[in-house]
Amino acid sequence: MLSQKSDYARTRDAFRWDIPRHYNIGVDCCDRVADLSPDAAAIIDASGDNPRTVTFARLRSLSNQMARLLSRHASAGSRIGVLLPQSVETAMTHLAAFKLGAISIPLFTLFGPDALRHRLRDSGACVLVTDAAGAAKIDAIRADLPDLVCVIVIGPDLDATLAGLPDDFTPARTAADDPALLIYTSGTTGAPKGALHAHRVLLGHLPGVEMSHDFLPQPGDRIWTPADWAWIGGLLDVLLPALHHGIPVVACRFAKFTAEAAFALMRDHGVRNAFLPPTALKIMRLMPDPPQLNLRSVASGGETLGTELIDWGQRVLGCTINEFYGQTECNMIVSSCAALAPAVPGVMGFAVPGHDVQVIDPDGQPCPVGAEGDIACRSPDPVMFLRYWNNPAATEAKMRGNWLLTGDRGTWCPDGRIRFKGRDDDIISSGGYRIGPAEIEDCLLTHPAVQMAGVVGAPDPIRGEVIVAFVQLVSSAVGEDALADTLIAHVRNRLAAHEAPRRIIFAGCLPLTTTGKIIRADLRAQLAQG
């Protein structure tokens, strides 16, 4: 645990990693806490009309039963997909997979068939746990998934799903470096890549989570995020660290995020800590006369926060919004912390204790203060991924010597904080999601009217960026509003709503390199020129 000292430097210098040789996320976040505080609230499921509270003792029983069910079709090293919304069922399934020694694959419930097909097929998942809505999606693509031998559908009656299964289970004795999670992340070229993480990844997250929440845990803490648990921000920045610390997690993700619903949820359920992506904060800021909350800490990440948003947080939320930074492959490595130093708008924060974060030049050498370079983290590091699944070339490209490259550019500030300058690739940051253009371009190309497509991000005051697609049509097609709407729906239905373009621009031709690659920088320049 991160121990608070009088300032950042002393806090950093006092920190030491304590990573045991053998470690299991499921045992740590469930069984260990259940032994200490069996009747303590683990998850408060506020998704329905009748909120339910599940204790750590109950969560242990449920996850043990699910582990027994999974063990009929999976074993250590097997990949298990989890296609469920924020819920008790999601938490127990991940914990069960960890206890089994299997590799859990979080999957977003709004994914369309193409997105699900790629992730399940690439991973070789043998079991999928989902609900009726997810099962309907899988039925349509089941023939394309030869490794998927079992789909477990959890109905409204959880006890019926687990009926007859003993509630005891002997967990696998996993090493801290054994694989536990496979989280897919978008890239600028090709299909999404699976980032494989070890059990130690949770321990690697803890200092950053604790720092971004002004030294979590504190008495009375209770946490919620609108970020789906299928993403690293929801799963490893909120759910699992909170369970590790014995902090109740409020589970509720709205079909559509609104400021009114977010404020009401946090008020009604006594939320003390929240991870709110910048887009959520910007939407909440527009609400007139919001109710008073009792927040102790608010963390945010995904894009740099400005003066206006930080000032609003202090006035309305009653606390300074702490900004943190990371990515799927290497998360929670930079953070601000109001308990240690006042916020500086436009600056991400300090390197989280335990992580060697640098701004480096092309030779891998640290840059001086004020000089722009690549933000990187030195390997080995407990929070760092093991590798990309079945993609050694991409894994090698992610490293520069012992440095993992984040793909972001930054500068050192004189006080030791890092200022974000921008991406060095074409990743789009929209609404808290990091979106790669390649998958969207490939999806557009499956429409018979499209000959070529180039996808970029355009600045947006609420979402950070919105997706814009430049489309070159086949000779027989006519670029009109109806076709634009059709193409947007095509992407939404096959991939996901957050990957659907907000705007289609029909172009006679697209700028290409001599080798035929789309020059996305030229497309962004065209947008800037209007």
Short mmCIF file of N, CA and C in Angstrom, two decimals, residues 358-490:
data_model
loop_
_atom_site.label_atom_id
_atom_site.label_comp_id
_atom_site.label_asym_id
_atom_site.label_seq_id
_atom_site.Cartn_x
_atom_site.Cartn_y
_atom_site.Cartn_z
N GLN A 358 9.71 7.85 -17.90
CA GLN A 358 10.62 8.85 -18.44
C GLN A 358 10.07 9.42 -19.74
N VAL A 359 10.57 10.59 -20.09
CA VAL A 359 10.39 11.14 -21.44
C VAL A 359 11.72 10.91 -22.15
N ILE A 360 11.71 10.09 -23.20
CA ILE A 360 12.97 9.66 -23.80
C ILE A 360 13.10 10.12 -25.25
N ASP A 361 14.36 10.17 -25.71
CA ASP A 361 14.63 10.55 -27.10
C ASP A 361 14.71 9.29 -27.97
N PRO A 362 14.93 9.42 -29.27
CA PRO A 362 14.96 8.24 -30.15
C PRO A 362 16.01 7.19 -29.78
N ASP A 363 17.03 7.59 -29.02
CA ASP A 363 18.06 6.64 -28.59
C ASP A 363 17.75 5.99 -27.25
N GLY A 364 16.59 6.32 -26.69
CA GLY A 364 16.22 5.76 -25.40
C GLY A 364 16.83 6.48 -24.21
N GLN A 365 17.34 7.69 -24.44
CA GLN A 365 17.94 8.47 -23.36
C GLN A 365 16.93 9.49 -22.81
N PRO A 366 16.95 9.75 -21.49
CA PRO A 366 16.02 10.71 -20.91
C PRO A 366 16.19 12.11 -21.51
N CYS A 367 15.09 12.78 -21.76
CA CYS A 367 15.11 14.14 -22.29
C CYS A 367 15.25 15.14 -21.14
N PRO A 368 15.89 16.27 -21.39
CA PRO A 368 15.95 17.31 -20.37
C PRO A 368 14.60 17.98 -20.18
N VAL A 369 14.47 18.74 -19.11
CA VAL A 369 13.23 19.47 -18.83
C VAL A 369 12.86 20.35 -20.02
N GLY A 370 11.61 20.27 -20.44
CA GLY A 370 11.12 21.12 -21.52
C GLY A 370 11.28 20.55 -22.91
N ALA A 371 12.10 19.51 -23.07
CA ALA A 371 12.31 18.91 -24.40
C ALA A 371 11.27 17.82 -24.63
N GLU A 372 10.64 17.85 -25.79
CA GLU A 372 9.59 16.88 -26.10
C GLU A 372 10.20 15.53 -26.49
N GLY A 373 9.57 14.46 -26.00
CA GLY A 373 10.02 13.11 -26.34
C GLY A 373 8.91 12.11 -26.15
N ASP A 374 9.27 10.84 -26.20
CA ASP A 374 8.29 9.75 -26.04
C ASP A 374 8.12 9.41 -24.57
N ILE A 375 6.87 9.36 -24.12
CA ILE A 375 6.60 8.92 -22.75
C ILE A 375 6.75 7.39 -22.72
N ALA A 376 7.59 6.92 -21.79
CA ALA A 376 7.91 5.50 -21.75
C ALA A 376 8.02 5.03 -20.31
N CYS A 377 7.91 3.72 -20.11
CA CYS A 377 8.03 3.11 -18.78
C CYS A 377 9.06 1.99 -18.86
N ARG A 378 9.96 1.97 -17.89
CA ARG A 378 11.04 0.98 -17.92
C ARG A 378 10.54 -0.40 -17.51
N SER A 379 11.00 -1.39 -18.26
CA SER A 379 10.72 -2.79 -17.97
C SER A 379 11.88 -3.38 -17.15
N PRO A 380 11.60 -4.31 -16.22
CA PRO A 380 10.30 -4.89 -15.87
C PRO A 380 9.52 -4.00 -14.92
N ASP A 381 8.21 -4.19 -14.91
CA ASP A 381 7.31 -3.42 -14.06
C ASP A 381 6.09 -4.30 -13.80
N PRO A 382 5.62 -4.38 -12.54
CA PRO A 382 4.49 -5.28 -12.24
C PRO A 382 3.22 -4.99 -13.03
N VAL A 383 3.01 -3.74 -13.43
CA VAL A 383 1.78 -3.38 -14.14
C VAL A 383 1.88 -3.64 -15.64
N MET A 384 3.06 -3.95 -16.12
CA MET A 384 3.30 -4.06 -17.57
C MET A 384 2.80 -5.40 -18.11
N PHE A 385 2.26 -5.37 -19.32
CA PHE A 385 1.75 -6.60 -19.93
C PHE A 385 2.87 -7.58 -20.22
N LEU A 386 2.48 -8.84 -20.37
CA LEU A 386 3.45 -9.88 -20.71
C LEU A 386 3.83 -9.81 -22.18
N ARG A 387 2.82 -9.69 -23.02
CA ARG A 387 3.03 -9.65 -24.47
C ARG A 387 1.68 -9.49 -25.16
N TYR A 388 1.72 -9.23 -26.44
CA TYR A 388 0.51 -9.29 -27.25
C TYR A 388 0.23 -10.75 -27.62
N TRP A 389 -1.01 -11.13 -27.57
CA TRP A 389 -1.41 -12.50 -27.85
C TRP A 389 -1.15 -12.84 -29.32
N ASN A 390 -0.33 -13.86 -29.55
CA ASN A 390 -0.04 -14.34 -30.91
C ASN A 390 0.48 -13.24 -31.83
N ASN A 391 1.24 -12.29 -31.28
CA ASN A 391 1.71 -11.18 -32.11
C ASN A 391 3.08 -10.71 -31.63
N PRO A 392 4.12 -11.54 -31.81
CA PRO A 392 5.45 -11.17 -31.32
C PRO A 392 6.01 -9.93 -32.00
N ALA A 393 5.66 -9.69 -33.25
CA ALA A 393 6.18 -8.51 -33.95
C ALA A 393 5.66 -7.24 -33.30
N ALA A 394 4.37 -7.22 -32.95
CA ALA A 394 3.81 -6.04 -32.29
C ALA A 394 4.40 -5.85 -30.90
N THR A 395 4.65 -6.96 -30.21
CA THR A 395 5.27 -6.87 -28.89
C THR A 395 6.66 -6.24 -29.00
N GLU A 396 7.43 -6.69 -29.97
CA GLU A 396 8.78 -6.14 -30.17
C GLU A 396 8.72 -4.66 -30.52
N ALA A 397 7.75 -4.27 -31.35
CA ALA A 397 7.64 -2.88 -31.77
C ALA A 397 7.23 -1.97 -30.62
N LYS A 398 6.62 -2.54 -29.59
CA LYS A 398 6.17 -1.75 -28.44
C LYS A 398 7.33 -1.32 -27.56
N MET A 399 8.49 -1.96 -27.72
CA MET A 399 9.64 -1.70 -26.86
C MET A 399 10.74 -0.95 -27.59
N ARG A 400 11.46 -0.13 -26.86
CA ARG A 400 12.71 0.48 -27.33
C ARG A 400 13.76 0.17 -26.27
N GLY A 401 14.49 -0.91 -26.50
CA GLY A 401 15.40 -1.39 -25.46
C GLY A 401 14.58 -1.89 -24.28
N ASN A 402 14.86 -1.36 -23.08
CA ASN A 402 14.10 -1.73 -21.89
C ASN A 402 12.89 -0.84 -21.66
N TRP A 403 12.61 0.04 -22.59
CA TRP A 403 11.51 0.99 -22.42
C TRP A 403 10.27 0.54 -23.18
N LEU A 404 9.13 0.51 -22.50
CA LEU A 404 7.85 0.31 -23.18
C LEU A 404 7.36 1.67 -23.65
N LEU A 405 7.09 1.78 -24.94
CA LEU A 405 6.64 3.04 -25.53
C LEU A 405 5.13 3.15 -25.43
N THR A 406 4.66 4.25 -24.85
CA THR A 406 3.21 4.43 -24.71
C THR A 406 2.57 4.90 -26.00
N GLY A 407 3.37 5.46 -26.91
CA GLY A 407 2.81 6.06 -28.11
C GLY A 407 2.38 7.49 -27.91
N ASP A 408 2.66 8.04 -26.73
CA ASP A 408 2.33 9.43 -26.43
C ASP A 408 3.60 10.25 -26.30
N ARG A 409 3.46 11.52 -26.58
CA ARG A 409 4.57 12.47 -26.48
C ARG A 409 4.35 13.39 -25.29
N GLY A 410 5.46 13.79 -24.65
CA GLY A 410 5.34 14.66 -23.50
C GLY A 410 6.62 15.39 -23.20
N THR A 411 6.56 16.23 -22.18
CA THR A 411 7.74 16.96 -21.70
C THR A 411 7.75 16.92 -20.17
N TRP A 412 8.96 17.02 -19.62
CA TRP A 412 9.10 17.17 -18.18
C TRP A 412 8.86 18.62 -17.79
N CYS A 413 8.13 18.83 -16.71
CA CYS A 413 7.99 20.16 -16.12
C CYS A 413 9.10 20.34 -15.07
N PRO A 414 9.45 21.57 -14.74
CA PRO A 414 10.53 21.79 -13.76
C PRO A 414 10.26 21.15 -12.40
N ASP A 415 8.97 20.99 -12.02
CA ASP A 415 8.67 20.43 -10.70
C ASP A 415 8.58 18.90 -10.70
N GLY A 416 8.93 18.27 -11.84
CA GLY A 416 8.95 16.82 -11.90
C GLY A 416 7.67 16.18 -12.40
N ARG A 417 6.72 16.98 -12.84
CA ARG A 417 5.50 16.44 -13.44
C ARG A 417 5.68 16.30 -14.95
N ILE A 418 4.77 15.57 -15.55
CA ILE A 418 4.82 15.34 -16.99
C ILE A 418 3.64 16.03 -17.66
N ARG A 419 3.95 16.76 -18.73
CA ARG A 419 2.92 17.43 -19.52
C ARG A 419 2.70 16.64 -20.81
N PHE A 420 1.45 16.29 -21.07
CA PHE A 420 1.09 15.54 -22.28
C PHE A 420 1.11 16.48 -23.48
N LYS A 421 1.73 16.03 -24.59
CA LYS A 421 1.81 16.87 -25.80
C LYS A 421 0.97 16.32 -26.95
N GLY A 422 0.76 15.01 -27.00
CA GLY A 422 -0.05 14.45 -28.08
C GLY A 422 0.38 13.03 -28.42
N ARG A 423 -0.42 12.39 -29.29
CA ARG A 423 -0.11 11.04 -29.75
C ARG A 423 0.93 11.10 -30.86
N ASP A 424 1.72 10.03 -30.97
CA ASP A 424 2.64 9.93 -32.11
C ASP A 424 2.09 8.97 -33.16
N ASP A 425 0.81 8.59 -33.01
CA ASP A 425 0.18 7.73 -34.01
C ASP A 425 -1.23 8.23 -34.28
N ASP A 426 -2.09 7.39 -34.79
CA ASP A 426 -3.40 7.82 -35.25
C ASP A 426 -4.54 7.38 -34.33
N ILE A 427 -4.23 6.97 -33.12
CA ILE A 427 -5.28 6.57 -32.18
C ILE A 427 -6.22 7.75 -31.92
N ILE A 428 -7.51 7.47 -31.87
CA ILE A 428 -8.53 8.48 -31.61
C ILE A 428 -8.99 8.32 -30.16
N SER A 429 -9.03 9.42 -29.43
CA SER A 429 -9.50 9.41 -28.04
C SER A 429 -10.87 10.07 -28.01
N SER A 430 -11.91 9.26 -27.84
CA SER A 430 -13.28 9.77 -27.93
C SER A 430 -14.13 9.23 -26.79
N GLY A 431 -14.64 10.12 -25.98
CA GLY A 431 -15.53 9.71 -24.90
C GLY A 431 -14.92 8.76 -23.91
N GLY A 432 -13.61 8.85 -23.70
CA GLY A 432 -12.92 7.95 -22.79
C GLY A 432 -12.43 6.67 -23.43
N TYR A 433 -12.77 6.43 -24.68
CA TYR A 433 -12.31 5.24 -25.41
C TYR A 433 -11.10 5.60 -26.27
N ARG A 434 -10.16 4.69 -26.34
CA ARG A 434 -9.05 4.82 -27.29
C ARG A 434 -9.37 3.92 -28.47
N ILE A 435 -9.55 4.53 -29.62
CA ILE A 435 -10.12 3.83 -30.77
C ILE A 435 -9.12 3.84 -31.92
N GLY A 436 -8.84 2.67 -32.45
CA GLY A 436 -7.96 2.57 -33.60
C GLY A 436 -8.74 2.72 -34.89
N PRO A 437 -8.20 3.46 -35.87
CA PRO A 437 -8.93 3.68 -37.12
C PRO A 437 -9.01 2.45 -38.01
N ALA A 438 -8.04 1.55 -37.91
CA ALA A 438 -7.96 0.44 -38.87
C ALA A 438 -9.19 -0.45 -38.86
N GLU A 439 -9.69 -0.79 -37.67
CA GLU A 439 -10.85 -1.68 -37.59
C GLU A 439 -12.08 -1.02 -38.22
N ILE A 440 -12.23 0.29 -38.03
CA ILE A 440 -13.38 1.00 -38.61
C ILE A 440 -13.24 1.06 -40.13
N GLU A 441 -12.03 1.34 -40.60
CA GLU A 441 -11.80 1.36 -42.05
C GLU A 441 -12.10 0.01 -42.68
N ASP A 442 -11.65 -1.05 -42.02
CA ASP A 442 -11.90 -2.40 -42.55
C ASP A 442 -13.40 -2.70 -42.59
N CYS A 443 -14.11 -2.24 -41.57
CA CYS A 443 -15.55 -2.47 -41.53
C CYS A 443 -16.25 -1.71 -42.66
N LEU A 444 -15.86 -0.47 -42.89
CA LEU A 444 -16.46 0.30 -43.98
C LEU A 444 -16.22 -0.37 -45.33
N LEU A 445 -15.06 -0.96 -45.48
CA LEU A 445 -14.72 -1.61 -46.75
C LEU A 445 -15.58 -2.84 -47.04
N THR A 446 -16.26 -3.35 -46.02
CA THR A 446 -17.14 -4.50 -46.26
C THR A 446 -18.47 -4.07 -46.88
N HIS A 447 -18.72 -2.75 -46.92
CA HIS A 447 -19.95 -2.27 -47.56
C HIS A 447 -19.72 -2.19 -49.07
N PRO A 448 -20.64 -2.66 -49.88
CA PRO A 448 -20.40 -2.71 -51.33
C PRO A 448 -20.24 -1.36 -52.01
N ALA A 449 -20.65 -0.28 -51.36
CA ALA A 449 -20.52 1.04 -51.98
C ALA A 449 -19.16 1.68 -51.75
N VAL A 450 -18.35 1.08 -50.86
CA VAL A 450 -17.09 1.72 -50.45
C VAL A 450 -15.91 1.09 -51.17
N GLN A 451 -15.11 1.95 -51.78
CA GLN A 451 -13.87 1.49 -52.43
C GLN A 451 -12.68 1.66 -51.51
N MET A 452 -12.66 2.77 -50.76
CA MET A 452 -11.54 3.06 -49.86
C MET A 452 -12.06 3.95 -48.73
N ALA A 453 -11.45 3.81 -47.54
CA ALA A 453 -11.89 4.61 -46.40
C ALA A 453 -10.70 4.99 -45.54
N GLY A 454 -10.73 6.21 -45.02
CA GLY A 454 -9.72 6.68 -44.09
C GLY A 454 -10.41 7.31 -42.89
N VAL A 455 -10.01 6.93 -41.69
CA VAL A 455 -10.69 7.37 -40.47
C VAL A 455 -9.73 8.17 -39.59
N VAL A 456 -10.20 9.31 -39.11
CA VAL A 456 -9.40 10.18 -38.24
C VAL A 456 -10.31 10.73 -37.14
N GLY A 457 -9.69 11.40 -36.18
CA GLY A 457 -10.43 12.07 -35.12
C GLY A 457 -10.49 13.57 -35.38
N ALA A 458 -11.63 14.16 -35.06
CA ALA A 458 -11.80 15.61 -35.16
C ALA A 458 -12.06 16.16 -33.77
N PRO A 459 -11.47 17.31 -33.42
CA PRO A 459 -11.66 17.86 -32.07
C PRO A 459 -13.14 18.07 -31.74
N ASP A 460 -13.50 17.78 -30.49
CA ASP A 460 -14.87 17.95 -30.03
C ASP A 460 -14.85 18.43 -28.59
N PRO A 461 -15.64 19.46 -28.24
CA PRO A 461 -15.56 20.03 -26.90
C PRO A 461 -16.04 19.11 -25.79
N ILE A 462 -16.89 18.14 -26.10
CA ILE A 462 -17.42 17.24 -25.08
C ILE A 462 -16.67 15.91 -25.06
N ARG A 463 -16.52 15.29 -26.21
CA ARG A 463 -15.97 13.94 -26.30
C ARG A 463 -14.46 13.90 -26.49
N GLY A 464 -13.82 15.06 -26.61
CA GLY A 464 -12.39 15.10 -26.89
C GLY A 464 -12.14 15.06 -28.37
N GLU A 465 -12.54 13.96 -28.99
CA GLU A 465 -12.53 13.81 -30.44
C GLU A 465 -13.78 13.04 -30.86
N VAL A 466 -14.21 13.26 -32.09
CA VAL A 466 -15.24 12.42 -32.69
C VAL A 466 -14.66 11.78 -33.94
N ILE A 467 -15.24 10.66 -34.33
CA ILE A 467 -14.73 9.90 -35.47
C ILE A 467 -15.30 10.45 -36.77
N VAL A 468 -14.39 10.73 -37.70
CA VAL A 468 -14.78 11.20 -39.03
C VAL A 468 -14.21 10.22 -40.05
N ALA A 469 -15.03 9.77 -40.98
CA ALA A 469 -14.59 8.84 -42.01
C ALA A 469 -14.62 9.51 -43.38
N PHE A 470 -13.48 9.51 -44.06
CA PHE A 470 -13.40 9.94 -45.45
C PHE A 470 -13.62 8.69 -46.31
N VAL A 471 -14.58 8.75 -47.20
CA VAL A 471 -14.96 7.57 -47.97
C VAL A 471 -14.88 7.85 -49.46
N GLN A 472 -14.14 6.99 -50.15
CA GLN A 472 -14.10 7.01 -51.62
C GLN A 472 -15.02 5.89 -52.10
N LEU A 473 -16.03 6.24 -52.88
CA LEU A 473 -17.05 5.28 -53.29
C LEU A 473 -16.66 4.56 -54.57
N VAL A 474 -17.28 3.41 -54.79
CA VAL A 474 -17.16 2.74 -56.08
C VAL A 474 -17.87 3.60 -57.12
N SER A 475 -17.54 3.39 -58.36
CA SER A 475 -18.03 4.28 -59.42
C SER A 475 -19.55 4.31 -59.53
N SER A 476 -20.20 3.23 -59.14
CA SER A 476 -21.66 3.16 -59.30
C SER A 476 -22.43 3.79 -58.15
N ALA A 477 -21.74 4.18 -57.08
CA ALA A 477 -22.42 4.72 -55.90
C ALA A 477 -22.45 6.24 -55.94
N VAL A 478 -23.46 6.80 -55.27
CA VAL A 478 -23.64 8.24 -55.22
C VAL A 478 -23.56 8.69 -53.76
N GLY A 479 -22.68 9.64 -53.48
CA GLY A 479 -22.52 10.13 -52.13
C GLY A 479 -23.64 11.06 -51.72
N GLU A 480 -24.54 10.59 -50.89
CA GLU A 480 -25.66 11.40 -50.44
C GLU A 480 -25.92 11.08 -48.97
N ASP A 481 -26.79 11.90 -48.35
CA ASP A 481 -27.02 11.77 -46.91
C ASP A 481 -27.52 10.37 -46.52
N ALA A 482 -28.37 9.80 -47.34
CA ALA A 482 -28.91 8.48 -47.01
C ALA A 482 -27.82 7.42 -46.95
N LEU A 483 -26.86 7.50 -47.87
CA LEU A 483 -25.76 6.54 -47.86
C LEU A 483 -24.86 6.78 -46.66
N ALA A 484 -24.63 8.05 -46.31
CA ALA A 484 -23.82 8.35 -45.13
C ALA A 484 -24.45 7.73 -43.88
N ASP A 485 -25.76 7.88 -43.74
CA ASP A 485 -26.45 7.29 -42.59
C ASP A 485 -26.33 5.76 -42.60
N THR A 486 -26.41 5.19 -43.78
CA THR A 486 -26.29 3.73 -43.92
C THR A 486 -24.90 3.25 -43.49
N LEU A 487 -23.87 3.99 -43.88
CA LEU A 487 -22.50 3.60 -43.53
C LEU A 487 -22.26 3.73 -42.03
N ILE A 488 -22.80 4.77 -41.43
CA ILE A 488 -22.66 4.94 -39.98
C ILE A 488 -23.33 3.77 -39.26
N ALA A 489 -24.54 3.43 -39.69
CA ALA A 489 -25.25 2.30 -39.07
C ALA A 489 -24.52 0.98 -39.32
N HIS A 490 -23.89 0.86 -40.47
CA HIS A 490 -23.14 -0.35 -40.81
C HIS A 490 -22.03 -0.60 -39.78
#
